Tab-separated table of C-alpha atoms in Angstrom:
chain	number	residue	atom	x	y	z
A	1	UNK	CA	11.918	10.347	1.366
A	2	UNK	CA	8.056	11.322	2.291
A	3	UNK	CA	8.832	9.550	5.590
A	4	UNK	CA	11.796	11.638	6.424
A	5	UNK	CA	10.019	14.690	5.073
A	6	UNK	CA	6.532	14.258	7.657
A	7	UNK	CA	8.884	13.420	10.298
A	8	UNK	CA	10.411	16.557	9.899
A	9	UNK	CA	7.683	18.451	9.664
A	10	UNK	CA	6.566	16.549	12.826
A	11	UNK	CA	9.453	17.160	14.942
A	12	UNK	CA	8.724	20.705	15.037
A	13	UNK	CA	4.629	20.683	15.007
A	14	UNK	CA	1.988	19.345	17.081
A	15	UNK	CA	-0.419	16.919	15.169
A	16	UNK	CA	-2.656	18.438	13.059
A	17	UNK	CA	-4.954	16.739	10.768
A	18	UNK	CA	-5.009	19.794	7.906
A	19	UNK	CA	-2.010	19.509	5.497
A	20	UNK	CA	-2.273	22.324	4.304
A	21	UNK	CA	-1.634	24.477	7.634
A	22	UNK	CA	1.144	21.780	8.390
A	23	UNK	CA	3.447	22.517	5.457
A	24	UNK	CA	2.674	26.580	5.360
A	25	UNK	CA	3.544	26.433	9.068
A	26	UNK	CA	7.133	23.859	8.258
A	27	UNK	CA	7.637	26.462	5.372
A	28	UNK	CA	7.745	29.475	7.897
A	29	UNK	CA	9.860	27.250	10.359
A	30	UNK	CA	12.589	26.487	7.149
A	31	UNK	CA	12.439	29.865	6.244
A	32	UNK	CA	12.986	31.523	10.143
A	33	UNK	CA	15.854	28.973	10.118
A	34	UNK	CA	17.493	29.823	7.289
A	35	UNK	CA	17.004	33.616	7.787
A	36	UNK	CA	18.607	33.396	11.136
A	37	UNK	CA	21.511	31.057	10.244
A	38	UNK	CA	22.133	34.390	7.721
A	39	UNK	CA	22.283	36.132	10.624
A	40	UNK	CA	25.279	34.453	12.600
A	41	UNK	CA	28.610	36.083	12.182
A	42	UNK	CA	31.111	33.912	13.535
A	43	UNK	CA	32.039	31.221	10.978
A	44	UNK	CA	32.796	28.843	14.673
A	45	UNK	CA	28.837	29.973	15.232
A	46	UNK	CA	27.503	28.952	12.049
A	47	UNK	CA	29.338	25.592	12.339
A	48	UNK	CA	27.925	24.999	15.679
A	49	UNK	CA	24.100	25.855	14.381
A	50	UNK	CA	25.018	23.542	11.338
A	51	UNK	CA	26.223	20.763	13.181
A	52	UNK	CA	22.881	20.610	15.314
A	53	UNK	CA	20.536	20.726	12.247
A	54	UNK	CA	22.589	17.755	11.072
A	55	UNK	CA	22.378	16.058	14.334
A	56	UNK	CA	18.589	16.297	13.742
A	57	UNK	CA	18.398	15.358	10.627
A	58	UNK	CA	20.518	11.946	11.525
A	59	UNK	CA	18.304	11.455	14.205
A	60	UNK	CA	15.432	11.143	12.173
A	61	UNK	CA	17.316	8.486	9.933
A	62	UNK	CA	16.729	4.862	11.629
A	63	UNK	CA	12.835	6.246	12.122
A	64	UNK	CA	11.984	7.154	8.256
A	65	UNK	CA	11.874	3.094	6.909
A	66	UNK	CA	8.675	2.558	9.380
A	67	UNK	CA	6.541	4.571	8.091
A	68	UNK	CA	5.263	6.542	11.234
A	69	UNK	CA	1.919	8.143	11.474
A	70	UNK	CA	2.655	11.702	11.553
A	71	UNK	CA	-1.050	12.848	12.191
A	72	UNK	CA	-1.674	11.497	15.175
A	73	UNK	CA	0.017	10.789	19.019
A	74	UNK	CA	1.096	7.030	17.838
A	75	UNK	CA	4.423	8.664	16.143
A	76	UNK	CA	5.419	10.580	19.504
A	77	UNK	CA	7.014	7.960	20.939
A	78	UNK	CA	9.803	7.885	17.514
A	79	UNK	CA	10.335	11.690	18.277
A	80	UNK	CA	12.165	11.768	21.212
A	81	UNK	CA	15.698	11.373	19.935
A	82	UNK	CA	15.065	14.590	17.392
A	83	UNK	CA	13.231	16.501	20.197
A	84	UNK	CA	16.145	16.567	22.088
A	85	UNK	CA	18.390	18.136	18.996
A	86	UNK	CA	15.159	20.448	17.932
A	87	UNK	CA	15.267	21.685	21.866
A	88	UNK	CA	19.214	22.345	21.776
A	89	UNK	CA	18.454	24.094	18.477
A	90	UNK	CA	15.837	26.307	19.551
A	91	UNK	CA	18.332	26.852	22.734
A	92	UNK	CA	21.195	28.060	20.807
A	93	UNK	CA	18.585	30.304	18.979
A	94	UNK	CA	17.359	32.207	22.162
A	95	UNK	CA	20.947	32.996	23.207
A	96	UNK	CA	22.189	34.038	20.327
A	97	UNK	CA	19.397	36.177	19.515
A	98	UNK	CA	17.208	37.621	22.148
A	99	UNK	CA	17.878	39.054	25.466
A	100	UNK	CA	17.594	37.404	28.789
A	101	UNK	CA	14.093	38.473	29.105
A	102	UNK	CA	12.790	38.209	26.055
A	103	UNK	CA	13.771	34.059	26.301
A	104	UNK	CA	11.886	33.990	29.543
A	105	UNK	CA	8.471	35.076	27.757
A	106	UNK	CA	9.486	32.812	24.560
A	107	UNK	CA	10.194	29.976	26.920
A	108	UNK	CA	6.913	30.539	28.484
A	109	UNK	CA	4.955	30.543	25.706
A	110	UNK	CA	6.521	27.703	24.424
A	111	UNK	CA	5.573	26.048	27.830
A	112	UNK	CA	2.155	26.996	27.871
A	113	UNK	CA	1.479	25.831	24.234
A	114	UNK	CA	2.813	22.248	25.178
A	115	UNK	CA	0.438	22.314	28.091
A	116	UNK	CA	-2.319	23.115	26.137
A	117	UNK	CA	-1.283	20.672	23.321
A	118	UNK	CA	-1.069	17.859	25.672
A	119	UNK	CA	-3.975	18.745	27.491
A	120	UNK	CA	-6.162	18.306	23.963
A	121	UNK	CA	-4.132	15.027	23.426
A	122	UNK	CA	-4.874	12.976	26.272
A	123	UNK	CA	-8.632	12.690	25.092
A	124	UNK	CA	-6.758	10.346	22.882
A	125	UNK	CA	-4.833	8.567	25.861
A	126	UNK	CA	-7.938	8.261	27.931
A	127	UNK	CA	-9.582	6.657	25.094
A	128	UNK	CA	-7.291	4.687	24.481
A	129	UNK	CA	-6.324	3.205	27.829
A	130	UNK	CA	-10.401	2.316	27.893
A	131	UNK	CA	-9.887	0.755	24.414
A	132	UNK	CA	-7.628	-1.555	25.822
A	133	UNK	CA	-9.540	-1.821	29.119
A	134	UNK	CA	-12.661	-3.485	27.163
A	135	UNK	CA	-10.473	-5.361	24.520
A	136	UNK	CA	-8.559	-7.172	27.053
A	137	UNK	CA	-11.794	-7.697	28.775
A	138	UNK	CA	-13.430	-9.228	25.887
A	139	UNK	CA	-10.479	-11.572	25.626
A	140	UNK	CA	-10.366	-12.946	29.328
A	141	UNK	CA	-14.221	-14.224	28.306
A	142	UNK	CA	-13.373	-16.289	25.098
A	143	UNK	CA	-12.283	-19.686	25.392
A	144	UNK	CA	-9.748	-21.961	23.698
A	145	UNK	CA	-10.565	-21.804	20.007
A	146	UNK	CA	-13.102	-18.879	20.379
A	147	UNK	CA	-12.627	-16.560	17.156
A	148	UNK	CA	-12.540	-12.965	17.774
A	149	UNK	CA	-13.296	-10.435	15.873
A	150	UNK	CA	-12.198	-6.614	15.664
A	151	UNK	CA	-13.773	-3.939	13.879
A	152	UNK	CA	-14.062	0.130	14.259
A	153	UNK	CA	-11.196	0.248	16.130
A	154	UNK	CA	-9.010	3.600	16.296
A	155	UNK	CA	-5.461	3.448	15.328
């Protein structure tokens, strides 16, 4: 259940090593949802916006037994099945709610903060992609029945 729970908290948010500002900010997110859901008037509406938040929440099913790091980049790669129903959700949000331009600045700013999200990230991929660089190094040098030994390593 606490795996399910930090992988959906991390399907909507970036990384961030403070819990604190991660479950205010999944708090707001539960709350906007539900507030907006609320909001629909069409009972075939409503259904629609239901079925997608269950799509999501299936999606994160096979992923919760691993016990994913939700902190960091390693988990990204388990969030790309429920980024695809979070995107359709936040899609059916914009056109049911805002006008035309209104989604272009939303979908802007929603651009610009991935940018800038990756952009802080791949300090992380650069290091590493050298971490690997000098660990496979140090391998090629050791011989048949050479012990090896890792320490200090990142996750």
């Amino acid at each position: 259940a606490e795996n399910f729970l930090k992988l959906m908290i991390r399907s909507w948010l970036p990384p961030m090593t403070n819990s604190t500002w991660i479950v205010v900010l999944f708090l707001l997110i539960t709350a906007l949802l539900c507030l907006l859901y609320l909001k629909l008037t069409k009972n075939s509406v409503r259904l629609f916006f239901l079925i997608l938040i269950s799509c999501w929440l299936i999606s994160l099913i096979p992923y919760a037994s691993l016990g994913i790091d939700t902190k960091g980049t390693e988990g990204e790669r388990f969030l790309y099945m429920p980024s695809i129903f979070i995107s359709m959700i936040m899609a059916f949000l914009s056109n049911n709610f805002f006008e035309i331009k209104l989604q272009k600045i939303m979908l802007s700013l929603v651009i610009i903060s991935y940018l800038g999200i990756l952009y802080f990230n791949t300090v992380n991929y650069r290091l590493a992609g050298n971490i690997v660089k000098t660990t496979l190094a140090e391998v090629n040098k050791l011989t048949t029945g050479d012990t090896l030994y890792v320490q200090s390593l990142p996750q």
